[in-house]
């Protein structure tokens, strides 16, 4: 979609990159999303999507570089998503306690995402009892909709890993 004066709409970079990401065409998505400076008001969304591409490619350091500034975005939902993604990317780096402290400061906790990441950090720190309690509460209170279902499934799988680590049967 090109406008009458020949310019492309500013959201095109974001939407095209998002579509390519969803199709798992990561290299193409990266090429498109690297043009985020041309995305106008969609620039931050394009950068967040680029971070998702980097995470899908296992390039956590590049993802964190994109996410670092986005954590302070004026868009509160985008900033929160960037903070959650940033913290999740640090879980495999031995920074679990720092991640837990940051996530406990999140004000928006009713969707359970921050609590799930806290449980994941606790699991990685082998604090199985604490992780199990948090996961049990999450499983009981998971919100509805597709996102709630994914959270419920993820929490259930992590709960099974906790039980196995404790030598108990998840069945």
mmCIF file of C-alpha atoms in Angstrom:
data_model
loop_
_atom_site.group_PDB
_atom_site.id
_atom_site.type_symbol
_atom_site.label_atom_id
_atom_site.label_comp_id
_atom_site.label_asym_id
_atom_site.label_seq_id
_atom_site.Cartn_x
_atom_site.Cartn_y
_atom_site.Cartn_z
ATOM 1 C CA UNK A 1 0.000 0.000 0.000
ATOM 2 C CA UNK A 2 1.669 3.138 -1.231
ATOM 3 C CA UNK A 3 0.162 6.554 -0.543
ATOM 4 C CA UNK A 4 -0.668 8.970 -3.345
ATOM 5 C CA UNK A 5 2.617 10.869 -2.904
ATOM 6 C CA UNK A 6 4.597 7.615 -3.282
ATOM 7 C CA UNK A 7 5.469 7.150 0.398
ATOM 8 C CA UNK A 8 4.791 3.897 2.185
ATOM 9 C CA UNK A 9 2.653 4.037 5.334
ATOM 10 C CA UNK A 10 4.895 4.181 8.413
ATOM 11 C CA UNK A 11 3.417 1.031 9.930
ATOM 12 C CA UNK A 12 4.440 -1.090 6.944
ATOM 13 C CA UNK A 13 7.851 -1.918 8.390
ATOM 14 C CA UNK A 14 6.321 -3.181 11.624
ATOM 15 C CA UNK A 15 3.423 -5.098 10.079
ATOM 16 C CA UNK A 16 5.553 -6.729 7.381
ATOM 17 C CA UNK A 17 8.229 -7.690 9.927
ATOM 18 C CA UNK A 18 5.600 -9.073 12.298
ATOM 19 C CA UNK A 19 4.066 -11.157 9.511
ATOM 20 C CA UNK A 20 7.464 -12.553 8.521
ATOM 21 C CA UNK A 21 8.197 -13.390 12.161
ATOM 22 C CA UNK A 22 4.893 -15.227 12.436
ATOM 23 C CA UNK A 23 5.779 -17.180 9.289
ATOM 24 C CA UNK A 24 9.124 -18.065 10.919
ATOM 25 C CA UNK A 25 11.011 -16.287 8.139
ATOM 26 C CA UNK A 26 13.414 -14.816 10.662
ATOM 27 C CA UNK A 27 16.185 -13.569 8.378
ATOM 28 C CA UNK A 28 13.697 -11.690 6.201
ATOM 29 C CA UNK A 29 11.940 -10.308 9.271
ATOM 30 C CA UNK A 30 15.263 -9.084 10.634
ATOM 31 C CA UNK A 31 16.104 -7.292 7.361
ATOM 32 C CA UNK A 32 12.723 -5.552 7.340
ATOM 33 C CA UNK A 33 12.686 -4.664 11.051
ATOM 34 C CA UNK A 34 16.200 -3.215 11.015
ATOM 35 C CA UNK A 35 14.520 -0.346 9.146
ATOM 36 C CA UNK A 36 12.579 0.521 12.329
ATOM 37 C CA UNK A 37 13.760 4.125 12.126
ATOM 38 C CA UNK A 38 11.472 4.447 9.072
ATOM 39 C CA UNK A 39 8.441 3.100 10.943
ATOM 40 C CA UNK A 40 7.288 6.417 12.407
ATOM 41 C CA UNK A 41 4.960 5.915 15.351
ATOM 42 C CA UNK A 42 5.449 2.143 14.925
ATOM 43 C CA UNK A 43 9.205 2.381 15.486
ATOM 44 C CA UNK A 44 9.140 1.048 19.045
ATOM 45 C CA UNK A 45 6.824 -1.800 18.072
ATOM 46 C CA UNK A 46 9.177 -2.681 15.219
ATOM 47 C CA UNK A 47 12.129 -2.703 17.640
ATOM 48 C CA UNK A 48 10.212 -4.963 20.033
ATOM 49 C CA UNK A 49 9.445 -7.293 17.132
ATOM 50 C CA UNK A 50 13.127 -7.207 16.112
ATOM 51 C CA UNK A 51 14.019 -8.257 19.661
ATOM 52 C CA UNK A 52 11.595 -11.179 19.296
ATOM 53 C CA UNK A 53 13.378 -12.174 16.088
ATOM 54 C CA UNK A 54 16.742 -12.064 17.853
ATOM 55 C CA UNK A 55 15.385 -14.171 20.734
ATOM 56 C CA UNK A 56 13.974 -16.718 18.285
ATOM 57 C CA UNK A 57 17.435 -16.911 16.701
ATOM 58 C CA UNK A 58 19.119 -17.393 20.079
ATOM 59 C CA UNK A 59 20.807 -13.983 19.862
ATOM 60 C CA UNK A 60 19.920 -12.805 23.369
ATOM 61 C CA UNK A 61 22.578 -10.070 23.608
ATOM 62 C CA UNK A 62 21.205 -8.324 20.505
ATOM 63 C CA UNK A 63 17.658 -8.723 21.809
ATOM 64 C CA UNK A 64 18.586 -7.178 25.162
ATOM 65 C CA UNK A 65 20.207 -4.237 23.362
ATOM 66 C CA UNK A 66 16.892 -3.505 21.613
ATOM 67 C CA UNK A 67 14.831 -4.111 24.753
ATOM 68 C CA UNK A 68 16.958 -2.001 27.106
ATOM 69 C CA UNK A 69 15.638 1.380 25.918
ATOM 70 C CA UNK A 70 12.140 0.057 25.253
ATOM 71 C CA UNK A 71 11.723 -0.783 28.956
ATOM 72 C CA UNK A 72 11.251 2.969 29.519
ATOM 73 C CA UNK A 73 8.831 3.563 26.631
ATOM 74 C CA UNK A 74 6.035 6.080 27.048
ATOM 75 C CA UNK A 75 3.658 3.295 25.981
ATOM 76 C CA UNK A 76 3.123 1.439 29.298
ATOM 77 C CA UNK A 77 2.070 -1.857 27.697
ATOM 78 C CA UNK A 78 5.032 -1.884 25.332
ATOM 79 C CA UNK A 79 7.406 -0.949 28.173
ATOM 80 C CA UNK A 80 6.063 -3.784 30.320
ATOM 81 C CA UNK A 81 6.389 -6.300 27.512
ATOM 82 C CA UNK A 82 9.979 -5.146 26.932
ATOM 83 C CA UNK A 83 10.757 -5.503 30.655
ATOM 84 C CA UNK A 84 9.298 -9.006 30.779
ATOM 85 C CA UNK A 85 11.191 -10.077 27.658
ATOM 86 C CA UNK A 86 14.416 -8.525 28.958
ATOM 87 C CA UNK A 87 14.086 -10.324 32.279
ATOM 88 C CA UNK A 88 13.239 -13.635 30.626
ATOM 89 C CA UNK A 89 16.324 -13.318 28.427
ATOM 90 C CA UNK A 90 18.500 -12.913 31.529
ATOM 91 C CA UNK A 91 17.258 -16.087 33.230
ATOM 92 C CA UNK A 92 19.853 -18.261 31.551
ATOM 93 C CA UNK A 93 22.695 -15.970 32.576
ATOM 94 C CA UNK A 94 22.839 -16.691 36.302
ATOM 95 C CA UNK A 95 20.966 -13.470 37.117
ATOM 96 C CA UNK A 96 17.907 -15.172 38.560
ATOM 97 C CA UNK A 97 17.882 -13.278 41.875
ATOM 98 C CA UNK A 98 18.168 -9.920 40.093
ATOM 99 C CA UNK A 99 15.348 -10.945 37.750
ATOM 100 C CA UNK A 100 13.145 -11.947 40.714
ATOM 101 C CA UNK A 101 13.757 -8.591 42.412
ATOM 102 C CA UNK A 102 12.900 -6.675 39.227
ATOM 103 C CA UNK A 103 9.770 -8.723 38.549
ATOM 104 C CA UNK A 104 8.469 -8.261 42.085
ATOM 105 C CA UNK A 105 8.480 -4.505 41.401
ATOM 106 C CA UNK A 106 6.170 -4.912 38.400
ATOM 107 C CA UNK A 107 2.909 -3.186 39.227
ATOM 108 C CA UNK A 108 0.807 -5.047 36.644
ATOM 109 C CA UNK A 109 0.734 -8.615 37.949
ATOM 110 C CA UNK A 110 -2.839 -9.800 37.448
ATOM 111 C CA UNK A 111 -2.092 -11.567 34.143
ATOM 112 C CA UNK A 112 0.396 -13.900 35.863
ATOM 113 C CA UNK A 113 3.273 -13.393 33.406
ATOM 114 C CA UNK A 114 5.658 -11.850 35.928
ATOM 115 C CA UNK A 115 4.800 -14.552 38.461
ATOM 116 C CA UNK A 116 5.471 -17.263 35.890
ATOM 117 C CA UNK A 117 8.932 -15.804 35.210
ATOM 118 C CA UNK A 118 9.571 -15.598 38.966
ATOM 119 C CA UNK A 119 8.638 -19.289 39.262
ATOM 120 C CA UNK A 120 10.981 -20.087 36.388
ATOM 121 C CA UNK A 121 13.811 -18.216 38.136
ATOM 122 C CA UNK A 122 13.076 -20.031 41.408
ATOM 123 C CA UNK A 123 13.153 -23.356 39.563
ATOM 124 C CA UNK A 124 16.520 -22.523 38.037
ATOM 125 C CA UNK A 125 17.810 -21.626 41.505
ATOM 126 C CA UNK A 126 16.558 -25.036 42.717
ATOM 127 C CA UNK A 127 14.104 -23.395 45.113
ATOM 128 C CA UNK A 128 11.539 -25.997 44.147
ATOM 129 C CA UNK A 129 9.086 -25.572 47.039
ATOM 130 C CA UNK A 130 8.697 -21.827 46.394
ATOM 131 C CA UNK A 131 8.421 -22.366 42.634
ATOM 132 C CA UNK A 132 5.811 -25.099 43.144
ATOM 133 C CA UNK A 133 3.655 -22.929 45.417
ATOM 134 C CA UNK A 134 3.714 -20.039 42.964
ATOM 135 C CA UNK A 135 2.930 -22.325 40.036
ATOM 136 C CA UNK A 136 0.011 -23.951 41.881
ATOM 137 C CA UNK A 137 -1.494 -20.519 42.487
ATOM 138 C CA UNK A 138 -0.924 -19.557 38.838
ATOM 139 C CA UNK A 139 -2.551 -22.734 37.550
ATOM 140 C CA UNK A 140 -5.639 -22.111 39.701
ATOM 141 C CA UNK A 141 -5.921 -18.439 38.762
ATOM 142 C CA UNK A 142 -4.836 -18.397 35.107
ATOM 143 C CA UNK A 143 -6.892 -15.817 33.196
ATOM 144 C CA UNK A 144 -9.079 -16.850 30.278
ATOM 145 C CA UNK A 145 -8.480 -16.449 26.582
ATOM 146 C CA UNK A 146 -5.651 -17.725 24.432
ATOM 147 C CA UNK A 147 -2.980 -15.953 26.466
ATOM 148 C CA UNK A 148 -4.394 -17.374 29.697
ATOM 149 C CA UNK A 149 -4.473 -20.858 28.188
ATOM 150 C CA UNK A 150 -0.812 -20.588 27.119
ATOM 151 C CA UNK A 151 0.126 -19.391 30.599
ATOM 152 C CA UNK A 152 -1.808 -22.264 32.173
ATOM 153 C CA UNK A 153 -0.089 -24.788 29.909
ATOM 154 C CA UNK A 154 3.366 -23.314 30.546
ATOM 155 C CA UNK A 155 2.797 -23.246 34.297
ATOM 156 C CA UNK A 156 1.566 -26.846 34.238
ATOM 157 C CA UNK A 157 4.667 -27.995 32.338
ATOM 158 C CA UNK A 158 6.983 -26.124 34.679
ATOM 159 C CA UNK A 159 5.083 -27.575 37.660
ATOM 160 C CA UNK A 160 5.765 -31.065 36.254
ATOM 161 C CA UNK A 161 9.475 -30.220 35.989
ATOM 162 C CA UNK A 162 9.446 -29.027 39.613
ATOM 163 C CA UNK A 163 7.843 -32.280 40.755
ATOM 164 C CA UNK A 164 10.343 -34.355 38.770
ATOM 165 C CA UNK A 165 13.240 -32.366 40.243
ATOM 166 C CA UNK A 166 11.854 -33.121 43.700
ATOM 167 C CA UNK A 167 11.673 -36.821 42.852
ATOM 168 C CA UNK A 168 7.889 -36.797 42.856
ATOM 169 C CA UNK A 169 5.630 -38.034 40.076
ATOM 170 C CA UNK A 170 3.802 -35.314 38.129
ATOM 171 C CA UNK A 171 0.920 -37.706 37.396
#
